[in-house]
Coordinates of C-alpha atoms in Angstrom, one line a residue:
M234 CA -12.4 33.1 -17.9
E235 CA -11.7 29.8 -16.3
R236 CA -10.8 29.9 -12.7
I237 CA -7.2 30.3 -11.5
M238 CA -6.0 27.8 -7.7
I239 CA -3.6 30.0 -5.6
K240 CA -1.0 27.8 -5.7
D241 CA -0.7 28.0 -9.3
L242 CA -0.4 31.7 -10.0
G243 CA 3.7 31.8 -9.4
G244 CA 3.8 31.4 -13.2
R245 CA 1.5 33.6 -14.4
V246 CA 3.2 37.2 -13.5
G247 CA 2.0 39.4 -16.3
E248 CA -1.4 37.6 -16.6
E249 CA -5.1 38.7 -15.6
V250 CA -6.4 35.5 -13.6
L251 CA -9.7 34.5 -12.0
V252 CA -9.3 33.8 -8.4
K253 CA -12.3 32.1 -6.1
G254 CA -11.8 31.9 -2.7
W255 CA -12.5 32.8 1.1
V256 CA -11.2 36.9 2.3
D257 CA -8.8 35.3 5.1
V258 CA -7.8 39.0 5.8
R259 CA -9.1 42.6 5.0
R260 CA -7.0 45.8 5.8
D261 CA -7.2 49.5 4.8
Q262 CA -4.4 51.8 3.8
G263 CA -5.2 55.1 2.8
K264 CA -7.2 54.7 0.1
M265 CA -6.1 51.2 -1.2
I266 CA -7.5 48.2 0.4
F267 CA -5.2 45.1 1.3
L268 CA -7.3 40.7 0.8
D269 CA -5.7 38.1 1.9
L270 CA -7.4 35.4 -0.2
R271 CA -7.8 31.8 0.2
D272 CA -8.4 28.4 -0.9
A273 CA -7.8 24.9 -0.6
S274 CA -4.9 25.1 -2.3
G275 CA -2.7 28.8 -0.4
K276 CA -3.3 32.0 -0.1
V277 CA -2.5 35.1 -1.7
Q278 CA -2.1 38.8 -1.2
G279 CA -4.0 41.0 -3.4
V280 CA -4.4 45.0 -3.4
I281 CA -6.6 47.1 -4.8
L282 CA -5.4 50.7 -6.0
P283 CA -6.7 54.3 -5.9
G284 CA -8.0 53.8 -9.7
Q285 CA -10.6 50.7 -8.8
A286 CA -13.1 52.8 -7.4
E287 CA -16.0 49.9 -8.4
A288 CA -13.8 47.5 -6.9
L289 CA -13.1 49.7 -4.2
E290 CA -16.5 50.5 -3.2
V291 CA -17.6 46.7 -3.3
A292 CA -14.6 45.7 -0.7
K293 CA -15.3 48.2 1.5
E294 CA -18.4 46.0 2.4
V295 CA -16.0 42.9 2.4
R296 CA -15.4 41.3 5.8
P297 CA -13.2 38.3 6.8
E298 CA -14.9 34.5 5.3
W299 CA -16.8 36.5 2.3
V300 CA -16.9 34.5 -0.4
L301 CA -15.5 36.5 -3.7
A302 CA -14.3 35.9 -6.8
I303 CA -11.6 38.1 -8.1
T304 CA -10.4 39.2 -11.2
S305 CA -6.5 40.4 -11.2
Q306 CA -3.3 40.9 -12.6
V307 CA -0.3 38.8 -11.3
N308 CA 2.6 41.0 -11.0
Q309 CA 6.2 40.3 -9.0
R310 CA 6.7 42.1 -6.0
P311 CA 9.7 44.7 -5.4
E312 CA 12.3 43.0 -4.3
K313 CA 11.8 44.8 -0.8
N314 CA 8.5 43.4 -0.2
V315 CA 9.6 39.6 -1.6
K316 CA 8.4 37.3 1.6
A317 CA 10.6 34.6 0.9
G318 CA 9.9 31.0 1.3
V319 CA 6.4 31.2 1.8
L320 CA 3.8 30.4 -0.9
N321 CA 2.8 33.5 -3.7
G322 CA 5.5 34.8 -1.2
E323 CA 6.9 36.9 -4.8
I324 CA 3.8 37.9 -6.2
E325 CA 1.0 40.5 -5.5
L326 CA -2.6 40.4 -7.5
E327 CA -3.7 43.8 -8.2
I328 CA -7.8 43.3 -8.4
K329 CA -9.9 44.4 -11.3
Q330 CA -13.1 43.4 -10.2
V331 CA -14.6 42.1 -7.1
T332 CA -17.7 39.8 -6.8
V333 CA -19.7 38.8 -3.8
L334 CA -20.6 35.2 -4.2
N335 CA -21.7 35.0 -0.7
Q336 CA -21.0 37.2 2.8
A337 CA -20.6 35.2 6.0
A338 CA -21.9 35.9 9.3
T339 CA -19.0 36.6 12.4
P340 CA -16.9 33.4 13.0
P341 CA -17.2 32.5 16.6
F342 CA -13.2 32.0 16.7
E343 CA -10.3 33.6 14.5
V344 CA -10.4 31.3 11.0
N345 CA -6.7 32.6 10.3
E346 CA -5.1 31.5 13.4
D347 CA -4.8 28.7 15.1
T348 CA -7.3 27.0 17.1
G349 CA -5.5 24.5 19.2
K350 CA -6.4 26.5 22.5
V351 CA -9.6 27.2 21.2
N352 CA -12.3 25.8 23.8
E353 CA -13.3 22.4 21.8
E354 CA -16.8 21.9 22.2
A355 CA -17.0 25.4 20.0
R356 CA -14.6 23.5 17.9
L357 CA -16.4 20.8 17.2
K358 CA -19.8 22.9 16.9
Y359 CA -18.3 24.7 14.0
R360 CA -15.9 21.9 12.6
Y361 CA -16.5 23.5 9.0
L362 CA -15.1 26.8 9.8
D363 CA -12.1 25.2 12.5
L364 CA -11.9 22.9 8.9
R365 CA -10.6 26.3 7.5
T366 CA -7.5 26.7 9.5
E367 CA -4.3 25.9 8.0
R368 CA -2.7 23.8 10.7
M369 CA -6.6 21.1 10.7
A370 CA -6.4 21.8 6.9
N371 CA -3.1 20.5 6.2
N372 CA -4.3 17.9 8.3
L373 CA -7.2 16.6 6.4
R374 CA -4.3 16.8 3.4
A375 CA -1.6 14.7 5.2
R376 CA -4.4 12.3 6.3
H377 CA -5.6 11.5 2.4
N378 CA -1.3 11.7 2.0
I379 CA -1.1 8.5 3.8
I380 CA -4.1 6.3 2.6
K381 CA -3.2 7.1 -0.6
L382 CA 0.2 5.6 -0.7
I383 CA -1.2 3.3 1.6
R384 CA -3.4 2.1 -1.3
D385 CA -1.1 2.2 -4.0
E386 CA 1.6 0.4 -2.4
L387 CA -0.5 -2.6 -1.7
A388 CA -2.5 -2.9 -4.4
N389 CA 1.6 -2.6 -6.6
Q390 CA 1.8 -5.7 -4.4
D391 CA -1.3 -7.9 -5.8
F392 CA -3.5 -6.7 -3.0
I393 CA -6.8 -5.9 -3.5
E394 CA -9.6 -3.5 -1.7
I395 CA -12.6 -4.9 -0.6
E396 CA -15.5 -3.2 1.5
T397 CA -16.9 -5.7 3.7
P398 CA -20.8 -4.9 5.9
I399 CA -21.8 -2.1 8.1
L400 CA -24.7 -3.9 9.4
T401 CA -23.5 -6.9 10.7
K402 CA -24.1 -9.8 14.1
S403 CA -23.2 -9.0 17.2
T404 CA -21.0 -11.2 18.9
P405 CA -18.2 -10.7 22.1
E406 CA -15.3 -9.6 20.6
G407 CA -14.3 -7.2 23.5
A408 CA -15.9 -4.0 23.4
R409 CA -19.9 -3.1 23.6
D410 CA -21.3 -3.1 20.0
Y411 CA -23.4 -0.3 18.9
V412 CA -27.0 -1.9 17.9
V413 CA -28.8 -1.1 14.9
P414 CA -32.6 -2.4 15.7
S415 CA -34.4 -3.8 12.6
R416 CA -37.4 -2.7 11.6
L417 CA -38.8 -5.7 8.8
Y418 CA -37.6 -8.4 12.3
P419 CA -38.6 -6.9 14.8
G420 CA -37.0 -7.8 18.2
K421 CA -33.5 -8.5 16.5
F422 CA -30.7 -6.3 16.3
Y423 CA -27.4 -5.5 13.6
A424 CA -24.7 -3.8 14.6
L425 CA -22.2 -2.3 13.8
P426 CA -18.6 -3.7 13.4
Q427 CA -15.6 -3.2 16.1
S428 CA -13.5 -4.4 13.2
P429 CA -13.6 -6.4 9.7
Q430 CA -12.0 -8.8 11.6
Q431 CA -14.3 -12.1 10.9
Y432 CA -15.0 -11.1 7.5
K433 CA -11.4 -10.5 6.2
Q434 CA -11.1 -14.1 7.5
L435 CA -14.2 -15.6 5.5
L436 CA -12.5 -13.6 2.6
M437 CA -9.5 -15.7 2.4
V438 CA -11.5 -18.9 2.6
A439 CA -13.3 -17.3 -0.6
G440 CA -9.7 -17.6 -2.4
V441 CA -9.1 -14.1 -2.1
E442 CA -5.9 -14.3 -0.8
K443 CA -4.2 -10.7 -0.3
Y444 CA -7.0 -8.1 0.8
F445 CA -7.2 -4.5 2.7
Q446 CA -9.7 -2.0 3.7
I447 CA -9.8 1.3 5.0
A448 CA -12.3 0.2 7.6
R449 CA -14.6 2.1 9.7
C450 CA -15.1 0.5 13.1
F451 CA -17.5 1.2 15.7
R452 CA -16.9 0.1 19.7
D453 CA -19.3 1.6 22.1
E454 CA -16.6 2.4 25.0
D455 CA -17.3 4.6 28.1
T456 CA -16.0 7.9 28.1
R457 CA -12.2 8.1 27.6
G458 CA -10.5 11.8 26.6
D459 CA -9.1 10.1 23.8
R460 CA -11.1 7.6 22.3
Q461 CA -13.4 7.7 19.7
P462 CA -16.9 6.0 18.9
E463 CA -16.2 5.3 15.0
F464 CA -12.9 5.2 13.7
T465 CA -10.8 4.7 11.2
Q466 CA -8.5 1.0 10.5
L467 CA -6.1 0.2 7.4
D468 CA -7.3 -3.4 7.4
L469 CA -4.8 -5.9 6.1
E470 CA -4.8 -10.2 5.8
A471 CA -3.3 -12.6 3.4
S472 CA -3.4 -16.7 2.8
F473 CA -0.1 -18.8 2.8
V474 CA 1.8 -16.1 5.3
E475 CA 4.1 -16.5 8.1
R476 CA 4.2 -14.2 11.0
E477 CA 7.5 -12.3 9.7
D478 CA 5.5 -12.1 5.9
I479 CA 3.5 -9.9 7.9
M480 CA 5.9 -8.2 10.3
Q481 CA 8.0 -7.4 7.1
L482 CA 5.5 -5.8 4.8
N483 CA 3.5 -3.9 7.6
E484 CA 7.8 -2.4 7.8
K485 CA 8.1 -1.5 4.4
L486 CA 4.7 0.3 4.7
L487 CA 5.4 2.5 7.8
I488 CA 9.1 2.8 6.7
K489 CA 7.9 4.2 3.3
I490 CA 5.3 6.0 4.8
V491 CA 7.8 8.2 6.4
E492 CA 10.4 9.2 3.9
E493 CA 8.1 10.3 1.3
L494 CA 5.6 12.1 3.3
Y495 CA 8.3 12.5 6.3
P496 CA 11.7 13.3 5.4
D497 CA 12.6 15.6 7.9
K498 CA 11.6 12.7 10.3
K499 CA 13.9 10.3 11.6
I500 CA 13.3 6.5 12.1
Q501 CA 15.4 5.6 15.1
E502 CA 16.2 2.4 14.2
K503 CA 16.1 -0.1 11.4
P504 CA 14.7 -2.5 11.1
F505 CA 12.5 -2.0 14.1
P506 CA 13.6 -3.6 17.3
R507 CA 11.5 -6.4 18.6
L508 CA 10.8 -7.1 21.8
T509 CA 8.8 -10.3 23.5
Y510 CA 5.8 -9.5 25.5
R511 CA 7.4 -10.8 28.7
E512 CA 10.5 -8.4 28.0
A513 CA 8.9 -6.0 27.2
I514 CA 6.4 -5.7 30.6
D515 CA 9.8 -7.1 32.1
K516 CA 12.2 -4.1 31.5
Y517 CA 9.4 -0.8 30.6
G518 CA 6.3 -2.0 32.5
T519 CA 4.3 -1.7 29.1
D520 CA 3.6 -3.8 26.2
R521 CA 3.8 -0.8 23.8
P522 CA 7.2 0.9 25.1
D523 CA 8.6 4.5 24.6
L524 CA 12.1 3.9 22.8
R525 CA 12.8 7.0 21.9
E526 CA 16.4 8.2 22.8
D527 CA 15.5 12.0 22.8
K528 CA 12.0 12.4 23.7
D529 CA 12.1 16.2 23.5
D530 CA 13.1 15.5 19.7
P531 CA 9.5 16.0 17.5
D532 CA 11.3 14.8 14.5
L533 CA 12.2 11.5 16.1
L534 CA 10.1 8.2 15.5
A535 CA 10.9 4.8 17.4
F536 CA 9.0 1.9 16.3
C537 CA 9.1 -1.6 17.7
W538 CA 7.6 -4.9 17.6
V539 CA 5.9 -7.0 20.8
T540 CA 5.6 -10.6 19.9
D541 CA 4.6 -13.6 21.5
F542 CA 1.6 -12.5 24.4
P543 CA 0.0 -14.7 26.4
F544 CA -3.9 -16.0 24.4
F545 CA -5.7 -16.3 27.6
E546 CA -6.0 -13.8 30.9
K547 CA -8.3 -14.4 33.7
T548 CA -11.2 -13.1 34.0
D549 CA -12.7 -11.3 37.7
E550 CA -14.7 -14.4 37.6
G551 CA -12.2 -16.8 37.8
G552 CA -12.4 -18.1 34.2
W553 CA -10.2 -17.5 31.1
T554 CA -10.8 -15.0 28.0
F555 CA -8.7 -14.3 25.0
T556 CA -6.1 -11.2 25.4
H557 CA -6.1 -9.9 22.2
N558 CA -8.8 -12.1 20.1
P559 CA -9.9 -15.7 19.2
F560 CA -9.0 -16.0 16.2
S561 CA -5.2 -15.8 17.0
R562 CA -3.8 -19.0 16.5
A563 CA -1.0 -20.4 19.4
L564 CA 2.6 -20.5 18.5
P565 CA 2.6 -24.2 17.0
E566 CA 4.3 -25.7 20.3
H567 CA 2.1 -24.6 21.9
E568 CA -1.3 -25.6 20.1
E569 CA -1.1 -29.2 21.7
W570 CA -1.8 -27.6 25.1
L571 CA -4.6 -25.5 23.3
E572 CA -6.0 -29.1 21.9
N573 CA -6.0 -30.7 25.6
K574 CA -6.7 -27.6 27.3
E575 CA -4.0 -27.6 29.4
K576 CA -1.2 -25.3 30.7
I577 CA -4.0 -22.5 30.0
G578 CA -2.4 -19.7 31.4
E579 CA 1.4 -20.5 29.6
I580 CA -0.4 -20.9 25.7
I581 CA 1.0 -17.9 23.7
T582 CA -0.1 -16.7 20.4
T583 CA 1.6 -15.5 17.5
Q584 CA 0.4 -12.3 18.4
Y585 CA 2.1 -9.1 16.9
D586 CA 2.1 -5.5 17.6
V587 CA 3.0 -3.0 16.4
A588 CA 4.3 0.2 18.9
L589 CA 5.6 4.3 17.9
N590 CA 6.6 6.8 20.5
G591 CA 4.9 4.7 23.7
F592 CA 1.9 4.2 21.2
E593 CA 0.6 0.6 20.0
I594 CA -0.6 1.9 16.1
G595 CA -1.3 -1.7 15.2
G596 CA -1.6 -5.5 15.9
G597 CA -2.6 -8.5 14.2
S598 CA -1.5 -12.7 14.5
I599 CA -1.8 -15.7 12.7
R600 CA -5.1 -17.2 12.7
N601 CA -6.6 -20.5 13.6
H602 CA -7.8 -21.8 10.4
R603 CA -8.3 -25.2 12.1
P604 CA -12.5 -25.0 13.1
E605 CA -11.7 -28.1 16.0
L606 CA -8.7 -25.7 17.6
L607 CA -11.0 -23.0 17.1
S608 CA -13.8 -24.3 18.9
K609 CA -11.0 -25.2 22.0
V610 CA -10.5 -21.8 22.9
F611 CA -14.7 -21.4 22.7
E612 CA -14.2 -24.5 25.2
I613 CA -11.3 -22.8 27.2
M614 CA -13.2 -19.5 28.1
G615 CA -16.0 -21.6 28.9
F616 CA -19.0 -21.1 26.1
S617 CA -21.5 -23.9 25.9
Q618 CA -21.5 -25.8 22.5
E619 CA -25.1 -24.3 21.9
R620 CA -23.2 -20.2 22.7
T621 CA -20.3 -20.4 20.6
E622 CA -23.1 -22.4 17.5
A623 CA -25.0 -19.2 18.1
N624 CA -22.3 -16.4 18.3
F625 CA -19.9 -17.9 15.7
G626 CA -21.3 -21.2 13.6
H627 CA -20.9 -19.7 10.6
M628 CA -16.7 -19.3 11.8
L629 CA -16.6 -23.0 12.3
R630 CA -18.6 -23.9 9.5
A631 CA -16.6 -21.4 7.0
L632 CA -13.2 -23.1 8.4
A633 CA -14.0 -26.4 7.5
F634 CA -14.2 -25.9 3.9
G635 CA -10.6 -25.5 3.3
A636 CA -9.5 -22.5 4.4
P637 CA -6.4 -21.5 4.1
P638 CA -3.3 -20.5 6.6
H639 CA -3.8 -16.9 6.9
G640 CA -3.0 -13.9 9.0
G641 CA -3.4 -10.0 9.2
I642 CA -2.9 -6.6 11.1
A643 CA -4.9 -3.7 11.2
W644 CA -3.5 -0.1 12.3
G645 CA -5.4 2.4 14.2
L646 CA -4.8 5.4 11.2
D647 CA -5.8 8.5 13.4
R648 CA -3.7 7.5 16.0
L649 CA -0.5 6.9 13.3
I650 CA -1.4 10.1 11.2
A651 CA -2.0 12.1 14.8
L652 CA 2.0 11.2 15.8
L653 CA 3.2 11.8 12.5
Q654 CA 1.6 15.4 12.4
G655 CA 2.5 16.2 15.9
E656 CA -0.7 16.4 17.3
P657 CA -1.6 15.4 21.0
N658 CA -4.6 13.3 20.6
I659 CA -6.5 11.8 17.4
R660 CA -9.8 14.0 17.2
E661 CA -6.9 16.7 15.3
V662 CA -6.6 14.5 12.6
I663 CA -10.6 13.4 12.2
P664 CA -12.6 15.3 10.0
F665 CA -15.8 15.1 12.3
A666 CA -14.8 14.1 15.9
K667 CA -16.7 12.8 18.4
T668 CA -16.0 14.7 21.6
G669 CA -14.5 12.3 24.4
E670 CA -17.5 11.8 25.9
G671 CA -18.9 10.6 22.5
R672 CA -21.1 13.8 21.6
D673 CA -21.5 15.3 18.3
P674 CA -21.8 18.9 19.5
M675 CA -22.3 19.9 15.5
M676 CA -25.5 17.7 14.6
D677 CA -26.6 17.5 18.6
A678 CA -25.9 13.5 18.5
P679 CA -26.4 11.0 20.3
A680 CA -30.5 12.5 19.7
E681 CA -34.2 11.6 20.8
I682 CA -36.1 9.9 17.3
E683 CA -39.8 10.2 17.1
A684 CA -42.1 8.7 18.1
K685 CA -43.6 7.2 14.8
Q686 CA -39.7 5.9 14.3
L687 CA -40.0 3.7 17.6
K688 CA -43.5 2.5 16.8
E689 CA -42.2 1.3 13.5
L690 CA -38.8 -0.4 15.3
K691 CA -42.0 -1.7 18.1
I692 CA -39.7 0.1 21.2
E693 CA -40.3 1.1 24.0
V694 CA -37.9 4.0 25.9
K695 CA -38.6 4.2 29.4
D696 CA -37.1 6.4 31.6
A697 CA -33.2 6.1 32.0
K698 CA -33.1 8.5 34.6

């Protein structure tokens, strides 16, 4: 007999069906046993009547989270027992046969209840159980739906999805890199990418013109409660575009996500309001302002754009560094200042960030596609010619081969999904999240490696204490 998903049972009243899944709840009621069964598509209530002696005998031993195959007849519930507005609230399974596919140890927390108040260490250690809960399963499905819509919409606009390398080179782009030692080249290291920034620009040089990727990114940051060492971005880049083109494309995409997947939510203002960086700081004291008129309304979404950021800021040592990334293009009227390395603190970039309810969810810029101007950026930052060549020579060489004007953006997908789902932090929407300290209690990572592996890598670990 073919297995039927629980969500599809409603149209099969009077039929005999095979259902497979987990026991959500088991209840004895006199000579009957009720089993609520759960699969990836939903839940349904079943009952074993007194006449089904064999099924009753098996069900007496069954406990929550056991995995069962159940042969049943789908019956219409009496009108007084109908649960309106609930999946399968109008039907009930009359169970004829129960087969145990696997038993289950007693879970460390209730899987049929919300785990929001359960100790997070336990939730992350037993994440596979946490993901069985209704809220977390809904978050996974929402994540899939958002990413699918993004992929479909961008593909319809002739963007192509291209995977960029995970093993790359360490370059100074802001946060610390995760480094990976090379066994074949002792003393040399790969780095895990903080973003696909350089690769997506190289794809523009390659003539791709419209690129996107659902990209895994890695940053070795200090402990912060709502940051993750690995996270997911929507990464996007296009050639022959102006700032307005990228902003309009992304604004329409964000609106489409909300209107199609979250029809109960309301976008406060369309088109999204725009503020310059200076306006945002002067008026709100932050470059990611929360513009909601009613901050108690969980369904109100206030998007806004923030533009015209300073290109450079002072370092603690009195030098200059970039505020976002070194590859941004200055406003056209400020390019002469950049070229002459004058009025450095006044140079404004084409950078644009998009904020939602007080959180930055994305940022990008038009890029500097002229190698001589990019070299000036590194000179202002105090890089010697040798250091620039060592870290970014590949970019300067590529831009010299007819790089088109181009620009793009990256979204923090985890943050966006958490906000749309009404979750308090991004760990709630990341399938296998790590703690705020960057640990994985489930896999017990990070962990020591065997002496043999260290020897192969020609690495010696000294006492870190």
